[in-house]
Amino acid sequence: MTQPSMSEGELAKMKELLELAKITENQMKELADFTLEINQKYEKRLAEIRVAKKLQALP
């Protein structure tokens, strides 16, 4: 059996949902990149602090 065709309204809703899904995916990628950038800066700062503490501990 074949499935009934979508009406124009249903097709328009599906296209809108697809567009929203694409936008959401792009926003998630941007957020992931931003989070990674923050994490890298945090890790770098922690490494700098560790080095500074080790240098202070030297006689």
PDB file of N, CA and C in Angstrom:
ATOM      1  N   MET A   1       0.837  -1.192   0.000  1.00  0.00           N
ATOM      2  CA  MET A   1       0.000   0.000   0.000  1.00  0.00           C
ATOM      3  C   MET A   1       0.873   1.244   0.000  1.00  0.00           C
ATOM      4  N   THR A   2       0.380   2.247  -0.657  1.00  0.00           N
ATOM      5  CA  THR A   2       1.099   3.520  -0.663  1.00  0.00           C
ATOM      6  C   THR A   2       0.514   4.427   0.399  1.00  0.00           C
ATOM      7  N   GLN A   3       1.371   5.275   0.916  1.00  0.00           N
ATOM      8  CA  GLN A   3       0.902   6.215   1.933  1.00  0.00           C
ATOM      9  C   GLN A   3       0.233   7.398   1.243  1.00  0.00           C
ATOM     10  N   PRO A   4      -0.752   7.973   1.900  1.00  0.00           N
ATOM     11  CA  PRO A   4      -1.414   9.135   1.284  1.00  0.00           C
ATOM     12  C   PRO A   4      -0.442  10.307   1.196  1.00  0.00           C
ATOM     13  N   SER A   5      -0.583  11.115   0.159  1.00  0.00           N
ATOM     14  CA  SER A   5       0.280  12.282  -0.029  1.00  0.00           C
ATOM     15  C   SER A   5       0.009  13.306   1.053  1.00  0.00           C
ATOM     16  N   MET A   6       1.032  14.124   1.298  1.00  0.00           N
ATOM     17  CA  MET A   6       0.859  15.204   2.277  1.00  0.00           C
ATOM     18  C   MET A   6       0.110  16.356   1.628  1.00  0.00           C
ATOM     19  N   SER A   7      -0.677  17.012   2.439  1.00  0.00           N
ATOM     20  CA  SER A   7      -1.355  18.201   1.945  1.00  0.00           C
ATOM     21  C   SER A   7      -0.333  19.336   1.865  1.00  0.00           C
ATOM     22  N   GLU A   8      -0.691  20.393   1.202  1.00  0.00           N
ATOM     23  CA  GLU A   8       0.208  21.551   1.090  1.00  0.00           C
ATOM     24  C   GLU A   8       0.550  22.116   2.468  1.00  0.00           C
ATOM     25  N   GLY A   9      -0.433  22.137   3.354  1.00  0.00           N
ATOM     26  CA  GLY A   9      -0.207  22.638   4.709  1.00  0.00           C
ATOM     27  C   GLY A   9       0.759  21.763   5.479  1.00  0.00           C
ATOM     28  N   GLU A  10       0.597  20.453   5.352  1.00  0.00           N
ATOM     29  CA  GLU A  10       1.501  19.521   6.033  1.00  0.00           C
ATOM     30  C   GLU A  10       2.916  19.633   5.472  1.00  0.00           C
ATOM     31  N   LEU A  11       2.999  19.771   4.161  1.00  0.00           N
ATOM     32  CA  LEU A  11       4.299  19.914   3.525  1.00  0.00           C
ATOM     33  C   LEU A  11       4.983  21.198   3.989  1.00  0.00           C
ATOM     34  N   ALA A  12       4.241  22.274   4.101  1.00  0.00           N
ATOM     35  CA  ALA A  12       4.792  23.547   4.570  1.00  0.00           C
ATOM     36  C   ALA A  12       5.285  23.412   6.016  1.00  0.00           C
ATOM     37  N   LYS A  13       4.512  22.724   6.848  1.00  0.00           N
ATOM     38  CA  LYS A  13       4.925  22.504   8.244  1.00  0.00           C
ATOM     39  C   LYS A  13       6.197  21.665   8.319  1.00  0.00           C
ATOM     40  N   MET A  14       6.279  20.636   7.479  1.00  0.00           N
ATOM     41  CA  MET A  14       7.471  19.790   7.463  1.00  0.00           C
ATOM     42  C   MET A  14       8.700  20.598   7.028  1.00  0.00           C
ATOM     43  N   LYS A  15       8.534  21.455   6.030  1.00  0.00           N
ATOM     44  CA  LYS A  15       9.645  22.293   5.582  1.00  0.00           C
ATOM     45  C   LYS A  15      10.076  23.248   6.690  1.00  0.00           C
ATOM     46  N   GLU A  16       9.110  23.807   7.397  1.00  0.00           N
ATOM     47  CA  GLU A  16       9.409  24.707   8.509  1.00  0.00           C
ATOM     48  C   GLU A  16      10.152  23.970   9.626  1.00  0.00           C
ATOM     49  N   LEU A  17       9.697  22.770   9.939  1.00  0.00           N
ATOM     50  CA  LEU A  17      10.374  21.963  10.964  1.00  0.00           C
ATOM     51  C   LEU A  17      11.796  21.620  10.550  1.00  0.00           C
ATOM     52  N   LEU A  18      11.986  21.304   9.279  1.00  0.00           N
ATOM     53  CA  LEU A  18      13.323  20.996   8.781  1.00  0.00           C
ATOM     54  C   LEU A  18      14.228  22.219   8.907  1.00  0.00           C
ATOM     55  N   GLU A  19      13.712  23.377   8.582  1.00  0.00           N
ATOM     56  CA  GLU A  19      14.499  24.610   8.688  1.00  0.00           C
ATOM     57  C   GLU A  19      14.852  24.892  10.155  1.00  0.00           C
ATOM     58  N   LEU A  20      13.888  24.707  11.049  1.00  0.00           N
ATOM     59  CA  LEU A  20      14.152  24.897  12.474  1.00  0.00           C
ATOM     60  C   LEU A  20      15.191  23.900  12.976  1.00  0.00           C
ATOM     61  N   ALA A  21      15.141  22.660  12.484  1.00  0.00           N
ATOM     62  CA  ALA A  21      16.121  21.648  12.880  1.00  0.00           C
ATOM     63  C   ALA A  21      17.521  22.053  12.415  1.00  0.00           C
ATOM     64  N   LYS A  22      17.621  22.588  11.205  1.00  0.00           N
ATOM     65  CA  LYS A  22      18.918  23.039  10.686  1.00  0.00           C
ATOM     66  C   LYS A  22      19.464  24.194  11.515  1.00  0.00           C
ATOM     67  N   ILE A  23      18.592  25.135  11.852  1.00  0.00           N
ATOM     68  CA  ILE A  23      19.009  26.293  12.666  1.00  0.00           C
ATOM     69  C   ILE A  23      19.476  25.807  14.040  1.00  0.00           C
ATOM     70  N   THR A  24      18.712  24.904  14.641  1.00  0.00           N
ATOM     71  CA  THR A  24      19.067  24.366  15.956  1.00  0.00           C
ATOM     72  C   THR A  24      20.405  23.641  15.905  1.00  0.00           C
ATOM     73  N   GLU A  25      20.615  22.865  14.854  1.00  0.00           N
ATOM     74  CA  GLU A  25      21.877  22.141  14.711  1.00  0.00           C
ATOM     75  C   GLU A  25      23.047  23.123  14.610  1.00  0.00           C
ATOM     76  N   ASN A  26      22.878  24.183  13.835  1.00  0.00           N
ATOM     77  CA  ASN A  26      23.937  25.195  13.712  1.00  0.00           C
ATOM     78  C   ASN A  26      24.207  25.877  15.041  1.00  0.00           C
ATOM     79  N   GLN A  27      23.150  26.182  15.775  1.00  0.00           N
ATOM     80  CA  GLN A  27      23.327  26.805  17.084  1.00  0.00           C
ATOM     81  C   GLN A  27      24.034  25.870  18.054  1.00  0.00           C
ATOM     82  N   MET A  28      23.727  24.595  17.986  1.00  0.00           N
ATOM     83  CA  MET A  28      24.390  23.621  18.853  1.00  0.00           C
ATOM     84  C   MET A  28      25.878  23.530  18.510  1.00  0.00           C
ATOM     85  N   LYS A  29      26.201  23.566  17.224  1.00  0.00           N
ATOM     86  CA  LYS A  29      27.604  23.531  16.812  1.00  0.00           C
ATOM     87  C   LYS A  29      28.336  24.775  17.307  1.00  0.00           C
ATOM     88  N   GLU A  30      27.693  25.939  17.181  1.00  0.00           N
ATOM     89  CA  GLU A  30      28.303  27.186  17.665  1.00  0.00           C
ATOM     90  C   GLU A  30      28.530  27.124  19.171  1.00  0.00           C
ATOM     91  N   LEU A  31      27.556  26.610  19.905  1.00  0.00           N
ATOM     92  CA  LEU A  31      27.682  26.494  21.353  1.00  0.00           C
ATOM     93  C   LEU A  31      28.798  25.521  21.726  1.00  0.00           C
ATOM     94  N   ALA A  32      28.888  24.414  21.000  1.00  0.00           N
ATOM     95  CA  ALA A  32      29.948  23.443  21.264  1.00  0.00           C
ATOM     96  C   ALA A  32      31.322  24.068  21.009  1.00  0.00           C
ATOM     97  N   ASP A  33      31.449  24.817  19.916  1.00  0.00           N
ATOM     98  CA  ASP A  33      32.718  25.482  19.612  1.00  0.00           C
ATOM     99  C   ASP A  33      33.066  26.501  20.690  1.00  0.00           C
ATOM    100  N   PHE A  34      32.072  27.263  21.131  1.00  0.00           N
ATOM    101  CA  PHE A  34      32.271  28.275  22.165  1.00  0.00           C
ATOM    102  C   PHE A  34      32.701  27.621  23.479  1.00  0.00           C
ATOM    103  N   THR A  35      32.032  26.516  23.830  1.00  0.00           N
ATOM    104  CA  THR A  35      32.362  25.784  25.047  1.00  0.00           C
ATOM    105  C   THR A  35      33.779  25.237  24.981  1.00  0.00           C
ATOM    106  N   LEU A  36      34.156  24.705  23.839  1.00  0.00           N
ATOM    107  CA  LEU A  36      35.507  24.181  23.664  1.00  0.00           C
ATOM    108  C   LEU A  36      36.542  25.294  23.801  1.00  0.00           C
ATOM    109  N   GLU A  37      36.251  26.437  23.224  1.00  0.00           N
ATOM    110  CA  GLU A  37      37.166  27.582  23.325  1.00  0.00           C
ATOM    111  C   GLU A  37      37.344  28.018  24.781  1.00  0.00           C
ATOM    112  N   ILE A  38      36.250  28.089  25.514  1.00  0.00           N
ATOM    113  CA  ILE A  38      36.326  28.460  26.929  1.00  0.00           C
ATOM    114  C   ILE A  38      37.139  27.426  27.703  1.00  0.00           C
ATOM    115  N   ASN A  39      36.894  26.151  27.424  1.00  0.00           N
ATOM    116  CA  ASN A  39      37.611  25.085  28.111  1.00  0.00           C
ATOM    117  C   ASN A  39      39.110  25.166  27.838  1.00  0.00           C
ATOM    118  N   GLN A  40      39.481  25.443  26.606  1.00  0.00           N
ATOM    119  CA  GLN A  40      40.898  25.544  26.259  1.00  0.00           C
ATOM    120  C   GLN A  40      41.555  26.720  26.988  1.00  0.00           C
ATOM    121  N   LYS A  41      40.846  27.847  27.069  1.00  0.00           N
ATOM    122  CA  LYS A  41      41.384  29.000  27.796  1.00  0.00           C
ATOM    123  C   LYS A  41      41.533  28.678  29.283  1.00  0.00           C
ATOM    124  N   TYR A  42      40.554  27.960  29.842  1.00  0.00           N
ATOM    125  CA  TYR A  42      40.583  27.569  31.243  1.00  0.00           C
ATOM    126  C   TYR A  42      41.773  26.643  31.506  1.00  0.00           C
ATOM    127  N   GLU A  43      41.954  25.652  30.643  1.00  0.00           N
ATOM    128  CA  GLU A  43      43.069  24.717  30.804  1.00  0.00           C
ATOM    129  C   GLU A  43      44.411  25.441  30.683  1.00  0.00           C
ATOM    130  N   LYS A  44      44.501  26.375  29.763  1.00  0.00           N
ATOM    131  CA  LYS A  44      45.740  27.145  29.601  1.00  0.00           C
ATOM    132  C   LYS A  44      46.028  27.959  30.860  1.00  0.00           C
ATOM    133  N   ARG A  45      44.987  28.593  31.386  1.00  0.00           N
ATOM    134  CA  ARG A  45      45.164  29.404  32.597  1.00  0.00           C
ATOM    135  C   ARG A  45      45.575  28.531  33.777  1.00  0.00           C
ATOM    136  N   LEU A  46      44.963  27.353  33.898  1.00  0.00           N
ATOM    137  CA  LEU A  46      45.347  26.440  34.977  1.00  0.00           C
ATOM    138  C   LEU A  46      46.814  26.031  34.848  1.00  0.00           C
ATOM    139  N   ALA A  47      47.253  25.757  33.639  1.00  0.00           N
ATOM    140  CA  ALA A  47      48.645  25.382  33.414  1.00  0.00           C
ATOM    141  C   ALA A  47      49.573  26.532  33.790  1.00  0.00           C
ATOM    142  N   GLU A  48      49.190  27.758  33.460  1.00  0.00           N
ATOM    143  CA  GLU A  48      50.002  28.923  33.818  1.00  0.00           C
ATOM    144  C   GLU A  48      50.111  29.070  35.333  1.00  0.00           C
ATOM    145  N   ILE A  49      49.003  28.844  36.022  1.00  0.00           N
ATOM    146  CA  ILE A  49      48.993  28.942  37.489  1.00  0.00           C
ATOM    147  C   ILE A  49      49.893  27.872  38.096  1.00  0.00           C
ATOM    148  N   ARG A  50      49.809  26.655  37.566  1.00  0.00           N
ATOM    149  CA  ARG A  50      50.655  25.565  38.082  1.00  0.00           C
ATOM    150  C   ARG A  50      52.133  25.901  37.902  1.00  0.00           C
ATOM    151  N   VAL A  51      52.489  26.418  36.738  1.00  0.00           N
ATOM    152  CA  VAL A  51      53.886  26.770  36.476  1.00  0.00           C
ATOM    153  C   VAL A  51      54.328  27.879  37.423  1.00  0.00           C
ATOM    154  N   ALA A  52      53.475  28.867  37.624  1.00  0.00           N
ATOM    155  CA  ALA A  52      53.816  29.972  38.515  1.00  0.00           C
ATOM    156  C   ALA A  52      54.030  29.468  39.940  1.00  0.00           C
ATOM    157  N   LYS A  53      53.192  28.548  40.391  1.00  0.00           N
ATOM    158  CA  LYS A  53      53.350  27.990  41.740  1.00  0.00           C
ATOM    159  C   LYS A  53      54.645  27.207  41.862  1.00  0.00           C
ATOM    160  N   LYS A  54      54.989  26.451  40.835  1.00  0.00           N
ATOM    161  CA  LYS A  54      56.237  25.682  40.864  1.00  0.00           C
ATOM    162  C   LYS A  54      57.437  26.624  40.881  1.00  0.00           C
ATOM    163  N   LEU A  55      57.358  27.704  40.128  1.00  0.00           N
ATOM    164  CA  LEU A  55      58.464  28.675  40.104  1.00  0.00           C
ATOM    165  C   LEU A  55      58.609  29.357  41.452  1.00  0.00           C
ATOM    166  N   GLN A  56      57.519  29.629  42.135  1.00  0.00           N
ATOM    167  CA  GLN A  56      57.564  30.258  43.454  1.00  0.00           C
ATOM    168  C   GLN A  56      58.156  29.306  44.478  1.00  0.00           C
ATOM    169  N   ALA A  57      57.946  28.007  44.272  1.00  0.00           N
ATOM    170  CA  ALA A  57      58.443  27.022  45.237  1.00  0.00           C
ATOM    171  C   ALA A  57      59.946  26.780  45.101  1.00  0.00           C
ATOM    172  N   LEU A  58      60.530  27.199  43.989  1.00  0.00           N
ATOM    173  CA  LEU A  58      61.963  27.008  43.792  1.00  0.00           C
ATOM    174  C   LEU A  58      62.749  27.919  44.742  1.00  0.00           C
ATOM    175  N   PRO A  59      63.887  27.415  45.224  1.00  0.00           N
ATOM    176  CA  PRO A  59      64.698  28.245  46.155  1.00  0.00           C
ATOM    177  C   PRO A  59      65.357  29.422  45.469  1.00  0.00           C
TER     178      PRO A  59
END
